[in-house]
Coordinates of C-alpha atoms in Angstrom, one line a residue:
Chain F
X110 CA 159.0 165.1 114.9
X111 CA 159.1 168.5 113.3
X112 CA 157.6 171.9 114.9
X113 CA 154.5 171.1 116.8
X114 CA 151.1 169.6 115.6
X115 CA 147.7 170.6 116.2
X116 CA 145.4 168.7 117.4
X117 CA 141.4 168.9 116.6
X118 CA 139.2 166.3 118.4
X119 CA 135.2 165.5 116.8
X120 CA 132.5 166.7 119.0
X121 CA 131.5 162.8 119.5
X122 CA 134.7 161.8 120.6
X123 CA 134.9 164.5 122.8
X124 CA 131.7 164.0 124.4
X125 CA 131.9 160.1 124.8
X126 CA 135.2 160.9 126.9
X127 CA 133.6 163.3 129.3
X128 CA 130.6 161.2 129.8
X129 CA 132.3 158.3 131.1
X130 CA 134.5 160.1 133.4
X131 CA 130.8 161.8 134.4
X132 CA 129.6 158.4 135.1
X133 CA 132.2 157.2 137.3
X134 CA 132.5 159.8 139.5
X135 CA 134.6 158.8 142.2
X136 CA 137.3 156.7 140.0
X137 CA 139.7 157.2 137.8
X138 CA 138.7 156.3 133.9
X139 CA 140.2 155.9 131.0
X140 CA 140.1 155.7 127.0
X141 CA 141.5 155.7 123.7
X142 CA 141.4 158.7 121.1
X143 CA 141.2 157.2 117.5
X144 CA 141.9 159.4 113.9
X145 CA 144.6 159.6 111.9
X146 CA 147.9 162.4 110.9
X147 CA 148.2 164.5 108.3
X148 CA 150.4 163.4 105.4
X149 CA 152.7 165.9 106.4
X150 CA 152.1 165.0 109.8
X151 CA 151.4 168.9 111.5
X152 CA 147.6 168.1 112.2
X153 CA 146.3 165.3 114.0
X154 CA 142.2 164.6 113.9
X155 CA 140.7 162.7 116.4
X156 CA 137.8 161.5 114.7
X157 CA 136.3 159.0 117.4
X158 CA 136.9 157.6 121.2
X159 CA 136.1 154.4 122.9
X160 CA 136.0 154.6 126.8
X161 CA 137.9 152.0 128.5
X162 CA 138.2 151.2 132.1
X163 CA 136.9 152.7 135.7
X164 CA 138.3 150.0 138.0
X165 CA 142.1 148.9 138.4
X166 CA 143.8 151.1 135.4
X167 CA 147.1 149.6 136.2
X168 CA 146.2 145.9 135.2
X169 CA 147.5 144.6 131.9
X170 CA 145.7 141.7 130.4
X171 CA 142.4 144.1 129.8
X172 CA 144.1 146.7 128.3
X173 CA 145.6 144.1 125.8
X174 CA 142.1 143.0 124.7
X175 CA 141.2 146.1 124.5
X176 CA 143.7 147.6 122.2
X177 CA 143.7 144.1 119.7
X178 CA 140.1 144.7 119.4
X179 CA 139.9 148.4 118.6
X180 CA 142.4 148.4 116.5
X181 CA 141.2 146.0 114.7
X182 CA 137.8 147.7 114.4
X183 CA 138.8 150.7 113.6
X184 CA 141.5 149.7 111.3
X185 CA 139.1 148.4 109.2
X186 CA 137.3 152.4 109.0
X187 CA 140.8 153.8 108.0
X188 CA 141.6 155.1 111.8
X189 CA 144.2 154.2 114.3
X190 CA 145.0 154.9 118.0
X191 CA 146.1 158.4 118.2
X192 CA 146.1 159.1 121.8
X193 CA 144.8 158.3 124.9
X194 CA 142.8 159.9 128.0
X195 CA 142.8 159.9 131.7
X196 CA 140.7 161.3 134.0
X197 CA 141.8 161.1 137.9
X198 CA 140.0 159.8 140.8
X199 CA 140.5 163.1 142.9
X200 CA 139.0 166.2 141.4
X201 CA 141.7 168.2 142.7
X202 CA 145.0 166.2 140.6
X203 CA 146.2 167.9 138.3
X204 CA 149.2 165.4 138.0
X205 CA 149.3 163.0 135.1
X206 CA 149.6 159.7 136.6
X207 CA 152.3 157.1 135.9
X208 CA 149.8 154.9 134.4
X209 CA 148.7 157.2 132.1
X210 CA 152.4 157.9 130.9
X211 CA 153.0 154.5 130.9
X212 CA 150.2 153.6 128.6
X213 CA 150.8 156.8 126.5
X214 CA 154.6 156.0 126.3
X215 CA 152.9 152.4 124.3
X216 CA 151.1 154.3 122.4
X217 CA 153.8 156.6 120.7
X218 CA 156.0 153.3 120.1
X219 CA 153.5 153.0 116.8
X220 CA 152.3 156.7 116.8
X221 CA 154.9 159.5 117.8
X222 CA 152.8 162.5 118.1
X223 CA 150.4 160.5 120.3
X224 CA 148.0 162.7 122.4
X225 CA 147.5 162.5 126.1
X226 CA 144.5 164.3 127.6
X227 CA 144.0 164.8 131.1
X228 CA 140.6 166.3 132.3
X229 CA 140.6 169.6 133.8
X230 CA 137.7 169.4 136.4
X231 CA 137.9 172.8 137.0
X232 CA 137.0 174.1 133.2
X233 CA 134.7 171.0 133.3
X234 CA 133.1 172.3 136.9
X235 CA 133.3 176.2 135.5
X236 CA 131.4 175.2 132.2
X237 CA 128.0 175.7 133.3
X238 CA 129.2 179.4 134.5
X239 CA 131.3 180.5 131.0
X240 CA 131.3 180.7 127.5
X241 CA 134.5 178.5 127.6
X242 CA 134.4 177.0 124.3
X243 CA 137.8 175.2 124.6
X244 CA 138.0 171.4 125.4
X245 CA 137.7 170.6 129.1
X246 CA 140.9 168.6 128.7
X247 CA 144.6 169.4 129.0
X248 CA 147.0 168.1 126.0
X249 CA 150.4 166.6 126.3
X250 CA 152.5 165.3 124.6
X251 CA 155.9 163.6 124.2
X252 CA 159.1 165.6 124.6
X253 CA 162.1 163.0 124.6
X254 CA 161.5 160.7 127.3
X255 CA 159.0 162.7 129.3
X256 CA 155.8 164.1 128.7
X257 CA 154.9 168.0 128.4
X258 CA 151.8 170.0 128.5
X259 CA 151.1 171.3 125.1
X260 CA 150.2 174.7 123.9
X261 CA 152.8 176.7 125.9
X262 CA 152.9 179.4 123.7
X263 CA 149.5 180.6 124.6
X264 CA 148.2 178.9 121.2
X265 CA 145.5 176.4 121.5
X266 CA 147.0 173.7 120.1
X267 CA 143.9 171.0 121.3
X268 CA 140.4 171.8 119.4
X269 CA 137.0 170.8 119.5
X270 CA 135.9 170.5 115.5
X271 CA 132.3 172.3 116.5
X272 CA 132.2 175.2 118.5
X273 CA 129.2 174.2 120.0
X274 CA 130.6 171.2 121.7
X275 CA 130.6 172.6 125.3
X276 CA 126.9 173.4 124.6
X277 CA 126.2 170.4 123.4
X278 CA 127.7 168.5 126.6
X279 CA 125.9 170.7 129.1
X280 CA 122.4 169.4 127.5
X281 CA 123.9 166.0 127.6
X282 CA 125.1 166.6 131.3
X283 CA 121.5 168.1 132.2
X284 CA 119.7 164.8 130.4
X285 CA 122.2 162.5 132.9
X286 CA 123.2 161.4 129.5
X287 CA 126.2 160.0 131.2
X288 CA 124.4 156.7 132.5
X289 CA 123.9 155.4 129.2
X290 CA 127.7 155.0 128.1
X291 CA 129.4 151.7 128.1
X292 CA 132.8 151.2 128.7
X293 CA 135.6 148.1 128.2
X294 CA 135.3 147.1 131.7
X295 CA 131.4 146.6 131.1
X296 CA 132.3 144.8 127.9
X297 CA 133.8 142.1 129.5
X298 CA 131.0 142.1 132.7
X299 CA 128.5 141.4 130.0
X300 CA 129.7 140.8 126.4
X301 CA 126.7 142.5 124.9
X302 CA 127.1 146.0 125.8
X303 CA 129.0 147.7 123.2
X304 CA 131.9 149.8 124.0
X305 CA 131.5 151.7 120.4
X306 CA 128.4 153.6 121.6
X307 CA 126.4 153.3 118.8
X308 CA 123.3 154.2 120.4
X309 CA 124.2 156.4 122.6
X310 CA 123.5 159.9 120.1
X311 CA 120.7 158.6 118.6
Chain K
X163 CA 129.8 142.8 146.2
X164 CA 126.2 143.3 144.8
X165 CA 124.6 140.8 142.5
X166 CA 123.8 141.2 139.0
X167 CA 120.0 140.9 140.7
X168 CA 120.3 143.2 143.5
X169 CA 121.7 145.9 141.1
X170 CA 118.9 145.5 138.9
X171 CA 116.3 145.4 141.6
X172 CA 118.3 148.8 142.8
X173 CA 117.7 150.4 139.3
X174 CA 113.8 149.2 138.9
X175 CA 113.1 151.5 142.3
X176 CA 115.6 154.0 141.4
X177 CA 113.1 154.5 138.3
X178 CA 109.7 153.7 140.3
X179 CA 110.5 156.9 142.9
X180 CA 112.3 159.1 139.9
X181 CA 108.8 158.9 138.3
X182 CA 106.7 159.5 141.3
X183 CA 105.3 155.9 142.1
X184 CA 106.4 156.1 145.5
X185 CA 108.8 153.2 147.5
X186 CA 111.4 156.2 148.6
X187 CA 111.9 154.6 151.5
X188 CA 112.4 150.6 150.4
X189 CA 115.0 152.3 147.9
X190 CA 117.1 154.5 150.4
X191 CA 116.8 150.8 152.8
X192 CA 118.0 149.2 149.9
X193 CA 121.0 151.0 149.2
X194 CA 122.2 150.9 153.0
X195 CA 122.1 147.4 153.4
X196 CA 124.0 147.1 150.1
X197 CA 125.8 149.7 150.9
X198 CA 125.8 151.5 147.4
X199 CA 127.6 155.1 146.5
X200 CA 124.1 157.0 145.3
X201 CA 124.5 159.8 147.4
X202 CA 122.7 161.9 144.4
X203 CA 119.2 160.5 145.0
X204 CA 120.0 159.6 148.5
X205 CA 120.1 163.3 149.3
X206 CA 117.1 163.8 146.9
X207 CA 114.5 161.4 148.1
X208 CA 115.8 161.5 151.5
X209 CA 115.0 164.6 152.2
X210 CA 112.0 164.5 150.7
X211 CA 110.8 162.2 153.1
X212 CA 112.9 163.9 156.0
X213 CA 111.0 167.4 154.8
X214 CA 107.5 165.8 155.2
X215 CA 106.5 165.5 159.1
X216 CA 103.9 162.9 158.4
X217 CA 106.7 160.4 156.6
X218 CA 109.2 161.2 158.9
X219 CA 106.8 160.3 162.0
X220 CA 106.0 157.3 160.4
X221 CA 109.3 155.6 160.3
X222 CA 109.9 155.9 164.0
X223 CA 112.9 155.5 165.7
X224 CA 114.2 154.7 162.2
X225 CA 114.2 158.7 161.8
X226 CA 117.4 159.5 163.0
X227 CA 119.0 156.5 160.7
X228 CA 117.9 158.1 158.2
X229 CA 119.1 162.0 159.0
X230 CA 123.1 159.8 159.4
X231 CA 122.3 158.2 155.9
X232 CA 121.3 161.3 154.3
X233 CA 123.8 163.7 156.3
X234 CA 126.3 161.5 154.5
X235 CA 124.7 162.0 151.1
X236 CA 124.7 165.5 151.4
X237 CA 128.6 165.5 152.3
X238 CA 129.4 162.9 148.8
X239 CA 127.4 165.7 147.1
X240 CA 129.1 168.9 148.8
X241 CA 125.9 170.2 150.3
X242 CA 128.1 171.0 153.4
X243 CA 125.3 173.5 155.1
X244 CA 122.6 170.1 154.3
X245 CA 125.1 167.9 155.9
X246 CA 125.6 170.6 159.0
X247 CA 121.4 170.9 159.7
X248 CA 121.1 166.8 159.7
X249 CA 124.1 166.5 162.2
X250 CA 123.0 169.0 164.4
X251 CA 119.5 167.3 164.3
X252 CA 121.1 164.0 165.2
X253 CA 123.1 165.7 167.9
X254 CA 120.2 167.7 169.9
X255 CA 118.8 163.7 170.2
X256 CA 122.0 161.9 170.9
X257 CA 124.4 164.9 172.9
X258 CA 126.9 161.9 174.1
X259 CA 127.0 159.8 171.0
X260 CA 129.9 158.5 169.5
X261 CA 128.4 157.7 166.0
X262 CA 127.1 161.3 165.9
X263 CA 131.2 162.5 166.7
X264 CA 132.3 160.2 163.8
X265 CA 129.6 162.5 161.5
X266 CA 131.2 165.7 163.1
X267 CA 134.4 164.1 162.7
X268 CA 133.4 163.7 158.5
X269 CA 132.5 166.9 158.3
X270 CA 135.8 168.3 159.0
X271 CA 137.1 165.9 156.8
X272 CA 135.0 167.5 153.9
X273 CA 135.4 170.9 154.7
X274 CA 139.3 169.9 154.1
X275 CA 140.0 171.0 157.5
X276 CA 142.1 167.6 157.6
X277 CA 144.2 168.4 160.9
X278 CA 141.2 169.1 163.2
X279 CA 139.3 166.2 161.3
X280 CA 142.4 164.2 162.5
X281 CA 142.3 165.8 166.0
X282 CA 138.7 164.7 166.8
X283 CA 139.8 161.0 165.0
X284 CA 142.5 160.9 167.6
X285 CA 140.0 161.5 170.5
X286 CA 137.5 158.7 169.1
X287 CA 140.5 156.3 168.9
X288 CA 141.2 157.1 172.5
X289 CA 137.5 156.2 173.5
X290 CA 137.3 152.9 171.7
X291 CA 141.1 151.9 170.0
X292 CA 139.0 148.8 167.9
X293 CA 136.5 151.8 166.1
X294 CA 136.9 150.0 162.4
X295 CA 135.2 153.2 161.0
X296 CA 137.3 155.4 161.9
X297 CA 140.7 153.6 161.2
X298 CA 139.1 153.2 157.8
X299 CA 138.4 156.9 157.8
X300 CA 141.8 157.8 158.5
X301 CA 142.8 155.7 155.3
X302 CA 139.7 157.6 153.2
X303 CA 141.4 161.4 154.6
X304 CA 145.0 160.2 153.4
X305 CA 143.5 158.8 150.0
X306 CA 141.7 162.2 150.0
X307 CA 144.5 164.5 150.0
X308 CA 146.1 162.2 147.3
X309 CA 148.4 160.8 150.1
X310 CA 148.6 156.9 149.2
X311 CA 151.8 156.5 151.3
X312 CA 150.1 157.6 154.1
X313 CA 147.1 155.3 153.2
X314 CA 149.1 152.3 152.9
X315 CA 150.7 152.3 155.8
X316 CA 147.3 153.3 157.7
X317 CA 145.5 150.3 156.1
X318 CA 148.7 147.7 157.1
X319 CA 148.0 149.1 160.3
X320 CA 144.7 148.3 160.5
X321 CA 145.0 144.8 158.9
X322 CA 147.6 143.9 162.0
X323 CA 144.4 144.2 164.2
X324 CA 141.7 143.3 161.6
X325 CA 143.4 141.0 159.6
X326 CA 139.9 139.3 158.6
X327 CA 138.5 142.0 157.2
X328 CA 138.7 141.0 153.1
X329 CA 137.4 144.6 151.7
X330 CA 140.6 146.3 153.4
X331 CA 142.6 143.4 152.0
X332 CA 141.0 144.3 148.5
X333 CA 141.5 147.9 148.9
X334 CA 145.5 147.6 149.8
X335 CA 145.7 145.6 146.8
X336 CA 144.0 148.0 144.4
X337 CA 145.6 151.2 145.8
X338 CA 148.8 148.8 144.9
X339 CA 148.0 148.2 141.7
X340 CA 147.3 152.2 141.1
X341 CA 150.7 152.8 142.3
X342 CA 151.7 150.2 140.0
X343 CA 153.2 148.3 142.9
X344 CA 152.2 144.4 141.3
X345 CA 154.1 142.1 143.7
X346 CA 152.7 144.2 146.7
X347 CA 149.4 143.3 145.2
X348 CA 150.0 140.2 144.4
X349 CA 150.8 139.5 148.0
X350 CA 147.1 140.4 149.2
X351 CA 145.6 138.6 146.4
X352 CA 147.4 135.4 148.0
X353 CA 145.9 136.3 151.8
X354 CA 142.2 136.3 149.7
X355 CA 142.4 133.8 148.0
X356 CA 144.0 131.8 151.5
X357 CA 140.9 132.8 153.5
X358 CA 138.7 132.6 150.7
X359 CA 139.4 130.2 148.3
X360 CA 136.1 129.8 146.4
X361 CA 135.7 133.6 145.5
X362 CA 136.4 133.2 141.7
X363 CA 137.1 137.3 141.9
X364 CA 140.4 137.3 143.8
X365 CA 141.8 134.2 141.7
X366 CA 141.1 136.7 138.2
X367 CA 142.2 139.7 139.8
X368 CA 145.6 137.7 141.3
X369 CA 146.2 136.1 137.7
X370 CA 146.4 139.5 136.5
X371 CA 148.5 140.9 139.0
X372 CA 150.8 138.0 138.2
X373 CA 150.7 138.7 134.2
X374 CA 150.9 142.2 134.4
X375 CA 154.1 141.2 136.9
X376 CA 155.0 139.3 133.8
X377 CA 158.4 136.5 133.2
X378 CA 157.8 132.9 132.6
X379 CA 157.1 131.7 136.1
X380 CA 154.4 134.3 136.5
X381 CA 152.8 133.9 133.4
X382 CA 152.5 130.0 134.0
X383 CA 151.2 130.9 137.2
X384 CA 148.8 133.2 136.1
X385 CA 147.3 130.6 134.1
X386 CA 146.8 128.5 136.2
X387 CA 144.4 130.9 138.2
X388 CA 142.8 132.2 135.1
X389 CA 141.6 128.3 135.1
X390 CA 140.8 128.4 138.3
X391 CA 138.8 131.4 137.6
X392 CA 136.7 129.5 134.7
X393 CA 136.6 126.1 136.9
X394 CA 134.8 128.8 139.9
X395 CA 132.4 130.2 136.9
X396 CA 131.4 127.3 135.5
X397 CA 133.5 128.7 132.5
X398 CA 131.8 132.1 132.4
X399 CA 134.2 134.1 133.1
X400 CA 134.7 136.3 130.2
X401 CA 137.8 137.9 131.1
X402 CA 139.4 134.7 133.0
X403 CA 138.9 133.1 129.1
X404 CA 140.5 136.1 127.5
X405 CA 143.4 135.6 130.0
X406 CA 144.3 132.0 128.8
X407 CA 144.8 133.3 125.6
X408 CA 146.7 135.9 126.5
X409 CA 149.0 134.0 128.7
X410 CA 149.4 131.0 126.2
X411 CA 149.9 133.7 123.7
X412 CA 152.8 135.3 125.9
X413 CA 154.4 132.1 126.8
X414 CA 154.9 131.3 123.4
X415 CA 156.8 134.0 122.7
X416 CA 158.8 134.3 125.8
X417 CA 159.6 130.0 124.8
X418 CA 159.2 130.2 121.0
X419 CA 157.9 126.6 120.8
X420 CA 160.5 125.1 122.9
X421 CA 157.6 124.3 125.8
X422 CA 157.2 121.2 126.8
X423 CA 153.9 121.0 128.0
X424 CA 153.2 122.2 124.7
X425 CA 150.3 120.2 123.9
X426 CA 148.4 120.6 127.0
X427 CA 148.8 124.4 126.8
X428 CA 147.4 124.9 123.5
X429 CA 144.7 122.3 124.1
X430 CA 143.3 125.0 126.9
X431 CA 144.0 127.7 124.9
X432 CA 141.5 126.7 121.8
X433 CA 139.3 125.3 124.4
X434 CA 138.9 129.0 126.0
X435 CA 138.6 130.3 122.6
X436 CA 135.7 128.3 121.6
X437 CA 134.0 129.3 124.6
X438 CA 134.2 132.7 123.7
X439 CA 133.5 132.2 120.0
X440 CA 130.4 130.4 121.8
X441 CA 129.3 133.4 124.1
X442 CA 129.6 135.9 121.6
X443 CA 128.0 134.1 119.1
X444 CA 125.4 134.1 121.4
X445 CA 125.3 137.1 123.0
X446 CA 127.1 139.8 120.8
X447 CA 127.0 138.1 117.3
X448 CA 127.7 141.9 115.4
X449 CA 131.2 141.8 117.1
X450 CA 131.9 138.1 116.2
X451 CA 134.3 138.7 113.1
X452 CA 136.0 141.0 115.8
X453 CA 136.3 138.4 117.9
X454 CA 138.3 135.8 115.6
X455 CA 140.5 138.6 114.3
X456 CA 141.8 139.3 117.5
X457 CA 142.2 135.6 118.6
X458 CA 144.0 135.4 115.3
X459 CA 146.0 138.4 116.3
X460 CA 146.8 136.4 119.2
X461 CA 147.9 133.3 117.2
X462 CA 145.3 131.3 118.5
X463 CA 144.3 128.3 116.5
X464 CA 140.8 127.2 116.2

């Protein structure tokens, strides 16, 4: 990997992600950032997301579905898996779980600049206050074998395509938007709820 | 564990009071005897009816259940001065009580004030050494300070005294499995599924353990329990199908055709794949073609 890439993430994608760590308040979540690099491979867009799990994160055999089925979804559209989220049970972590690196060290077998976002529940707790327009989500990614938070250089290196997406998510937060979002995990409760959120900005 | 008709009956009243047609109080009972994590509109409707005299009159002695309920509520939602007016409430009525201490004792606990929480936990424990609550507390204020060390080994101490109690079996197992710690989990699994052998839950959540654990023996294993898991459902279980195709899928690898019980295996393997071809055909027909592609993905033969 040359220099470091830049990352932009699509308001939708960026907004399904919060929702669902919204919605499941008091556990840890999950989810999987889908786009596609560059040709020279400096920029990274992530064009969509797909929620994933808010009960036992460290179980394999879902995860496995999961990642056959979207990829095969959104293969078919032209994107791939480009990262992955986490969002801890405690508000106060700040430390990227061994879960999350695990599944993120996966994910850069087939994608080397693979994103990991972690939410920041302070920015996401101080948004109503600010004019923060900066994701609500803290970037790594992988430095040799271990992970390290990007954008050391002051630089923001993770952003939102539209400036208004903060905005945007406080309406959504206001509206209890949140409850409306499907997951993986609710996938396989009941096969007909759609973890693609079609409906859900309609 | 609530049912599929419990929730929904939860959500129909949720949306009766949200719009103003009344039943408050059937919906705060409700989530108590289910014992469900709203504490936003607990806090909301409760004190609504706690703020009107006549309501709050008419419920009787049930009054002051309702003030613990909703003192709670208001400690989930950080509304510690709330929380502080319903306890002191409670503890004008009740000076000597022991359940009132325990909402004292939670307060401290939320205020992060975790040694003197601890303190007044000790005291309780000295009154009444069998207080489940508050062993389980002690295991909520390690969790709480991101402590799961501490946790575990609180929670194996409560299972030497309590050793029926299934939901502490099911928590140690999960807070395993967040540590990533499979065959500790695996281990409480097998005490559920010992006392309880007909709950189809622990045998799913044990054959995952087992092929998360992963190696021959475990995946062979964990098929077996995924079949369990669809012989408990009445072949239902979405997940438990998905896992037999997984596991075959696995084995097959690990053996590269070598297996023995070749046949047999792939016989249950197409078997679970047609019942899901079957439920989504049914009940998700747009992500059908999905579906087959990953089965294919999976080398699963139709």
């Amino acid at each position: 990997m040359s220099g470091e890439a830049r990352y932009e993430i699509h308001q939708t994608a960026y907004i399904k992600l919060v929702l669902h760590a919204l919605k499941h308040r008091t556990a840890a979540v999950n989810g999987l950032l889908l786009g596609r690099a560059s040709p020279d491979a400096a920029a990274v867009e992530i064009v969509d997301s797909v929620p994933l799990f808010h009960s036992q994160i460290g179980l394999l055999p879902p995860l496995e579905v999961a990642l056959i089925m979207i990829e095969e979804y959104y293969g078919e559209k032209g994107l791939s898996i480009v990262g992955y989220f986490h969002a801890n049970e405690r508000y106060d972590d700040f430390e990227l779980a061994t879960v999350a690196k695990n599944i993120g060290d996966h994910i850069t077998r087939y994608f080397p600049q693979a994103a990991l976002l972690l939410l920041d529940n302070k920015k996401l707790e101080d948004l109503p206050k600010g004019k923060e327009r900066s994701p609500v989500m803290q970037l790594y990614i992988k430095d040799g074998s271990s992970w390290k938070l990007g954008g050391s250089k002051g630089s923001n290196q993770l952003t939102v395509k539209e400036t208004s997406a903060n905005t945007v998510l406080l309406d959504y937060i206001s509206s209890e938007k949140w409850k409306s979002i499907t997951d993986f995990d609710d996938h396989l409760d009941d096969i007909s709820k759609d973890w693609v959120n079609a409906q859900l900005f309609e | 564990m609530v049912s599929k008709t419990e929730e929904e009956q939860v959500n129909r009243l949720e949306n009766q009071v949200e719009n103003g047609g009344g039943g408050a109080w059937e919906y705060l009972c409700l989530v108590r005897k289910l014992k469900l994590r709203r504490a936003d509109k607990v806090l909301k409707y409760g004190f609504s009816v706690l703020n009107d005299p006549s309501k709050r009159s008419a419920l009787g002695p049930e009054e002051w259940t309702l003030y613990e309920q909703v003192a709670i509520a208001a400690m989930d939602c950080q509304r510690l001065d709330l929380a502080k007016e319903f306890i002191k409430v409670l503890q004008r009525k009740f000076p000597e009580s022991k359940r009132v201490g325990r909402l004292e004792a939670m307060l401290l606990e939320a205020k992060g004030l975790w040694a003197e929480a601890e303190k007044a936990h000790s005291s309780l424990l000295e009154d009444n050494q069998f207080d489940q609550v508050i062993h389980k507390r002690r295991v909520a204020m390690a969790k709480a300070q991101g402590n799961l060390a501490v946790a575990i080994e609180w929670l194996n101490k409560y299972l030497e005294i309590f050793m029926a109690d299934h939901d502490a079996w099911r928590e140690l197992a999960e807070i395993y499995v967040s540590l990533q710690m499979y065959k500790q989990a695996a281990f409480c699994y097998e005490e559920l599924i010992l006392s309880q052998p007909t709950v189809p839950l622990y045998h799913l959540a044990y054959a995952d353990v087992l092929y998360t654990l992963g190696g021959l023996e475990n995946l062979h294993a964990s098929k077996k329990y995924y079949a369990a898991t669809i012989d408990l459902t009445g072949g239902k279980n979405i997940r438990a199908l998905f896992g037999i195709c997984l596991c075959t899928a696995a084995i097959g690898q690990l053996t590269k055709g070598r297996n023995k019980e070749d046949k047999e295996s792939l016989e249950l393997q197409s078997l679970s794949a047609l019942a899901l071809e079957k439920a989504y055909k049914q009940r998700s027909p747009a992500k059908l073609s999905l579906l087959s592609s990953t089965l294919r993905s999976l080398k699963v033969s139709l």
